mmCIF file of N, CA and C in Angstrom:
data_model
loop_
_atom_site.group_PDB
_atom_site.id
_atom_site.type_symbol
_atom_site.label_atom_id
_atom_site.label_comp_id
_atom_site.label_asym_id
_atom_site.label_seq_id
_atom_site.Cartn_x
_atom_site.Cartn_y
_atom_site.Cartn_z
ATOM 1 N N MET A 1 45.988 65.067 96.825
ATOM 2 C CA MET A 1 45.192 65.849 96.735
ATOM 3 C C MET A 1 45.648 67.547 98.201
ATOM 4 N N ALA A 2 45.731 66.479 98.954
ATOM 5 C CA ALA A 2 46.610 67.851 100.024
ATOM 6 C C ALA A 2 47.746 68.834 99.507
ATOM 7 N N GLU A 3 48.948 67.770 99.211
ATOM 8 C CA GLU A 3 50.005 68.155 98.321
ATOM 9 C C GLU A 3 49.319 69.116 97.466
ATOM 10 N N SER A 4 49.051 68.874 96.645
ATOM 11 C CA SER A 4 48.382 69.958 95.754
ATOM 12 C C SER A 4 47.916 71.384 95.974
ATOM 13 N N SER A 5 46.886 70.967 96.936
ATOM 14 C CA SER A 5 46.285 72.472 97.461
ATOM 15 C C SER A 5 47.334 73.054 98.221
ATOM 16 N N GLY A 6 48.258 72.456 99.061
ATOM 17 C CA GLY A 6 49.630 73.568 99.679
ATOM 18 C C GLY A 6 50.691 74.587 98.476
ATOM 19 N N VAL A 7 51.344 73.296 97.640
ATOM 20 C CA VAL A 7 51.351 73.749 96.017
ATOM 21 C C VAL A 7 50.627 75.213 95.512
ATOM 22 N N LEU A 8 49.429 75.031 95.289
ATOM 23 C CA LEU A 8 48.382 76.179 94.588
ATOM 24 C C LEU A 8 48.551 77.289 95.691
ATOM 25 N N ALA A 9 48.311 76.892 97.327
ATOM 26 C CA ALA A 9 48.419 78.095 97.991
ATOM 27 C C ALA A 9 49.628 78.587 98.204
ATOM 28 N N LEU A 10 50.276 78.381 98.061
ATOM 29 C CA LEU A 10 52.342 78.688 98.738
ATOM 30 C C LEU A 10 52.271 79.492 97.060
ATOM 31 N N ALA A 11 51.956 79.122 95.732
ATOM 32 C CA ALA A 11 52.036 79.858 94.159
ATOM 33 C C ALA A 11 50.925 81.391 94.576
ATOM 34 N N THR A 12 50.649 81.151 94.890
ATOM 35 C CA THR A 12 49.675 82.759 95.058
ATOM 36 C C THR A 12 49.593 83.282 95.899
ATOM 37 N N LEU A 13 49.995 82.502 97.200
ATOM 38 C CA LEU A 13 50.923 83.532 98.137
ATOM 39 C C LEU A 13 51.963 84.161 97.502
ATOM 40 N N LEU A 14 53.079 83.682 97.093
ATOM 41 C CA LEU A 14 53.849 83.636 96.097
ATOM 42 C C LEU A 14 53.992 84.979 94.782
ATOM 43 N N THR A 15 52.767 84.596 94.641
ATOM 44 C CA THR A 15 52.120 86.028 93.527
ATOM 45 C C THR A 15 52.059 87.180 94.097
ATOM 46 N N THR A 16 50.677 86.359 94.941
ATOM 47 C CA THR A 16 50.542 88.520 95.571
ATOM 48 C C THR A 16 51.382 88.737 96.829
ATOM 49 N N LEU A 17 52.459 88.255 96.272
ATOM 50 C CA LEU A 17 54.330 88.828 97.265
ATOM 51 C C LEU A 17 54.663 89.843 96.494
ATOM 52 N N ALA A 18 54.629 89.133 94.994
ATOM 53 C CA ALA A 18 55.079 89.391 93.944
ATOM 54 C C ALA A 18 54.400 90.836 93.144
ATOM 55 N N LEU A 19 53.625 90.939 92.761
ATOM 56 C CA LEU A 19 52.742 92.116 92.385
ATOM 57 C C LEU A 19 52.648 92.797 93.669
ATOM 58 N N GLY A 20 52.955 93.006 94.853
ATOM 59 C CA GLY A 20 52.927 93.964 95.743
ATOM 60 C C GLY A 20 54.436 94.513 95.969
ATOM 61 N N ALA A 21 55.052 93.892 95.704
ATOM 62 C CA ALA A 21 56.110 94.224 95.735
ATOM 63 C C ALA A 21 56.691 95.718 94.797
ATOM 64 N N GLY A 22 56.184 95.470 93.721
ATOM 65 C CA GLY A 22 56.316 96.519 92.460
ATOM 66 C C GLY A 22 55.039 97.322 92.858
ATOM 67 N N ALA A 23 54.214 97.543 93.464
ATOM 68 C CA ALA A 23 53.462 98.770 93.744
ATOM 69 C C ALA A 23 53.506 99.941 94.139
ATOM 70 N N GLY A 24 55.140 99.922 95.355
ATOM 71 C CA GLY A 24 55.665 101.076 95.013
ATOM 72 C C GLY A 24 56.471 101.638 94.366
ATOM 73 N N PHE A 25 56.356 100.943 93.424
ATOM 74 C CA PHE A 25 58.166 101.706 92.098
ATOM 75 C C PHE A 25 56.768 102.171 90.897
ATOM 76 N N ARG A 26 57.772 103.754 90.571
ATOM 77 C CA ARG A 26 57.202 104.825 90.310
ATOM 78 C C ARG A 26 57.897 104.445 88.492
ATOM 79 N N CYS A 27 56.919 104.041 87.775
ATOM 80 C CA CYS A 27 57.540 104.150 86.216
ATOM 81 C C CYS A 27 57.778 104.951 85.534
ATOM 82 N N ASN A 28 57.344 106.530 85.638
ATOM 83 C CA ASN A 28 57.933 107.832 84.524
ATOM 84 C C ASN A 28 58.169 108.827 85.839
ATOM 85 N N PRO A 29 59.185 108.704 86.292
ATOM 86 C CA PRO A 29 59.503 109.691 87.521
ATOM 87 C C PRO A 29 59.828 110.688 86.533
ATOM 88 N N PRO A 30 59.024 112.655 87.009
ATOM 89 C CA PRO A 30 59.870 113.600 86.180
ATOM 90 C C PRO A 30 60.931 113.126 85.833
ATOM 91 N N SER A 31 61.220 113.895 84.754
ATOM 92 C CA SER A 31 61.964 114.804 83.394
ATOM 93 C C SER A 31 63.006 115.927 84.201
ATOM 94 N N THR A 32 64.326 114.627 84.687
ATOM 95 C CA THR A 32 65.337 116.372 84.725
ATOM 96 C C THR A 32 65.777 117.119 83.667
ATOM 97 N N THR A 33 65.594 116.502 82.671
ATOM 98 C CA THR A 33 66.085 117.425 81.447
ATOM 99 C C THR A 33 65.259 118.765 80.480
ATOM 100 N N THR A 34 65.952 119.598 80.531
ATOM 101 C CA THR A 34 65.475 120.248 79.155
ATOM 102 C C THR A 34 65.417 119.905 77.745
ATOM 103 N N GLU A 35 66.246 118.583 77.817
ATOM 104 C CA GLU A 35 65.667 118.241 75.831
ATOM 105 C C GLU A 35 65.231 117.743 75.718
ATOM 106 N N THR A 36 64.667 117.614 74.840
ATOM 107 C CA THR A 36 63.637 117.432 73.855
ATOM 108 C C THR A 36 63.418 116.671 72.437
ATOM 109 N N ILE A 37 62.863 116.246 72.217
ATOM 110 C CA ILE A 37 63.262 115.251 70.827
ATOM 111 C C ILE A 37 64.482 115.722 69.511
ATOM 112 N N TYR A 38 64.126 117.339 69.653
ATOM 113 C CA TYR A 38 64.173 117.806 68.565
ATOM 114 C C TYR A 38 66.153 118.007 68.624
ATOM 115 N N ASP A 39 66.341 118.271 69.183
ATOM 116 C CA ASP A 39 67.538 118.051 69.870
ATOM 117 C C ASP A 39 68.773 116.357 69.751
ATOM 118 N N TYR A 40 67.316 116.208 69.201
ATOM 119 C CA TYR A 40 68.810 114.338 69.111
ATOM 120 C C TYR A 40 68.867 114.492 67.605
ATOM 121 N N VAL A 41 70.217 113.938 67.416
ATOM 122 C CA VAL A 41 70.494 113.734 65.392
ATOM 123 C C VAL A 41 70.874 112.127 65.477
ATOM 124 N N LEU A 42 70.762 111.251 64.327
ATOM 125 C CA LEU A 42 70.355 110.155 65.083
ATOM 126 C C LEU A 42 71.272 109.717 63.209
ATOM 127 N N PRO A 43 71.897 108.662 63.491
ATOM 128 C CA PRO A 43 72.518 107.968 61.518
ATOM 129 C C PRO A 43 71.278 107.678 61.384
ATOM 130 N N ASP A 44 71.342 107.268 59.759
ATOM 131 C CA ASP A 44 70.747 107.052 59.339
ATOM 132 C C ASP A 44 70.865 105.662 58.879
ATOM 133 N N ILE A 45 70.107 104.735 58.492
ATOM 134 C CA ILE A 45 70.200 102.974 58.259
ATOM 135 C C ILE A 45 71.635 102.631 57.620
ATOM 136 N N LEU A 46 71.850 103.661 56.741
ATOM 137 C CA LEU A 46 73.559 102.918 56.466
ATOM 138 C C LEU A 46 75.066 103.431 57.124
ATOM 139 N N GLY A 47 74.044 104.416 58.079
ATOM 140 C CA GLY A 47 75.498 104.473 59.087
ATOM 141 C C GLY A 47 76.231 106.580 58.110
ATOM 142 N N GLN A 48 76.019 106.374 57.359
ATOM 143 C CA GLN A 48 77.024 107.169 56.121
ATOM 144 C C GLN A 48 76.071 108.890 56.546
ATOM 145 N N ARG A 49 75.282 109.224 56.464
ATOM 146 C CA ARG A 49 74.695 110.844 57.413
ATOM 147 C C ARG A 49 74.413 110.852 59.146
ATOM 148 N N ASN A 50 74.133 112.052 59.073
ATOM 149 C CA ASN A 50 73.530 111.741 60.987
ATOM 150 C C ASN A 50 72.557 112.871 60.411
ATOM 151 N N ILE A 51 70.855 112.477 60.483
ATOM 152 C CA ILE A 51 69.751 113.585 60.495
ATOM 153 C C ILE A 51 69.154 113.692 61.824
ATOM 154 N N SER A 52 68.593 115.130 61.627
ATOM 155 C CA SER A 52 68.961 115.790 62.792
ATOM 156 C C SER A 52 67.482 115.671 63.214
ATOM 157 N N LEU A 53 66.495 115.303 63.729
ATOM 158 C CA LEU A 53 65.191 115.224 64.479
ATOM 159 C C LEU A 53 64.186 117.064 64.501
ATOM 160 N N SER A 54 65.422 117.548 64.005
ATOM 161 C CA SER A 54 64.541 118.964 64.510
ATOM 162 C C SER A 54 64.145 119.418 63.093
ATOM 163 N N ALA A 55 64.231 118.799 61.511
ATOM 164 C CA ALA A 55 63.626 119.016 60.897
ATOM 165 C C ALA A 55 62.084 118.348 60.355
ATOM 166 N N TYR A 56 62.584 117.410 61.534
ATOM 167 C CA TYR A 56 60.568 116.924 61.529
ATOM 168 C C TYR A 56 60.022 117.601 62.732
ATOM 169 N N LYS A 57 60.181 118.877 63.135
ATOM 170 C CA LYS A 57 59.669 119.482 63.669
ATOM 171 C C LYS A 57 57.909 120.174 62.628
ATOM 172 N N GLY A 58 56.941 119.165 63.781
ATOM 173 C CA GLY A 58 55.217 120.101 63.021
ATOM 174 C C GLY A 58 55.287 119.067 61.678
ATOM 175 N N LYS A 59 55.941 117.387 61.772
ATOM 176 C CA LYS A 59 55.553 116.651 60.989
ATOM 177 C C LYS A 59 54.629 115.111 61.539
ATOM 178 N N VAL A 60 54.571 113.904 61.489
ATOM 179 C CA VAL A 60 54.169 113.471 61.746
ATOM 180 C C VAL A 60 55.436 112.066 61.478
ATOM 181 N N VAL A 61 56.495 111.478 62.135
ATOM 182 C CA VAL A 61 57.906 111.269 62.658
ATOM 183 C C VAL A 61 56.875 109.427 63.378
ATOM 184 N N ASN A 62 57.173 108.248 62.567
ATOM 185 C CA ASN A 62 57.534 106.535 63.114
ATOM 186 C C ASN A 62 58.677 106.427 63.469
ATOM 187 N N ILE A 63 59.412 106.650 65.097
ATOM 188 C CA ILE A 63 60.591 106.367 65.563
ATOM 189 C C ILE A 63 60.587 104.526 65.977
ATOM 190 N N MET A 64 61.776 103.823 64.603
ATOM 191 C CA MET A 64 61.441 102.599 65.852
ATOM 192 C C MET A 64 62.734 101.627 65.761
ATOM 193 N N ASN A 65 62.409 101.333 67.391
ATOM 194 C CA ASN A 65 63.680 101.205 67.839
ATOM 195 C C ASN A 65 63.926 99.351 67.897
ATOM 196 N N VAL A 66 64.553 98.892 66.555
ATOM 197 C CA VAL A 66 64.955 97.076 67.111
ATOM 198 C C VAL A 66 65.959 97.065 67.789
ATOM 199 N N ALA A 67 65.771 95.973 68.478
ATOM 200 C CA ALA A 67 66.833 95.653 69.061
ATOM 201 C C ALA A 67 67.140 94.105 68.341
ATOM 202 N N THR A 68 68.125 93.658 68.959
ATOM 203 C CA THR A 68 68.602 92.071 67.774
ATOM 204 C C THR A 68 70.194 91.683 68.638
ATOM 205 N N TYR A 69 69.783 90.345 68.829
ATOM 206 C CA TYR A 69 70.347 89.518 70.135
ATOM 207 C C TYR A 69 71.364 88.528 69.235
#
């Protein structure tokens, strides 16, 4: 029983340290570029033509970025 409580105490300590390590990390640093989403040109799903996102300005667009392994 004493061994399992020692393991639990160690796990609690390591978890606390791991959570505290990320506290000073800034997730969304300010942008240093003046580009907007409308400046991008992307290939279509078949790769046959380029699509300028500026053509969709003022419209609702759903951009789905899918990664495969």
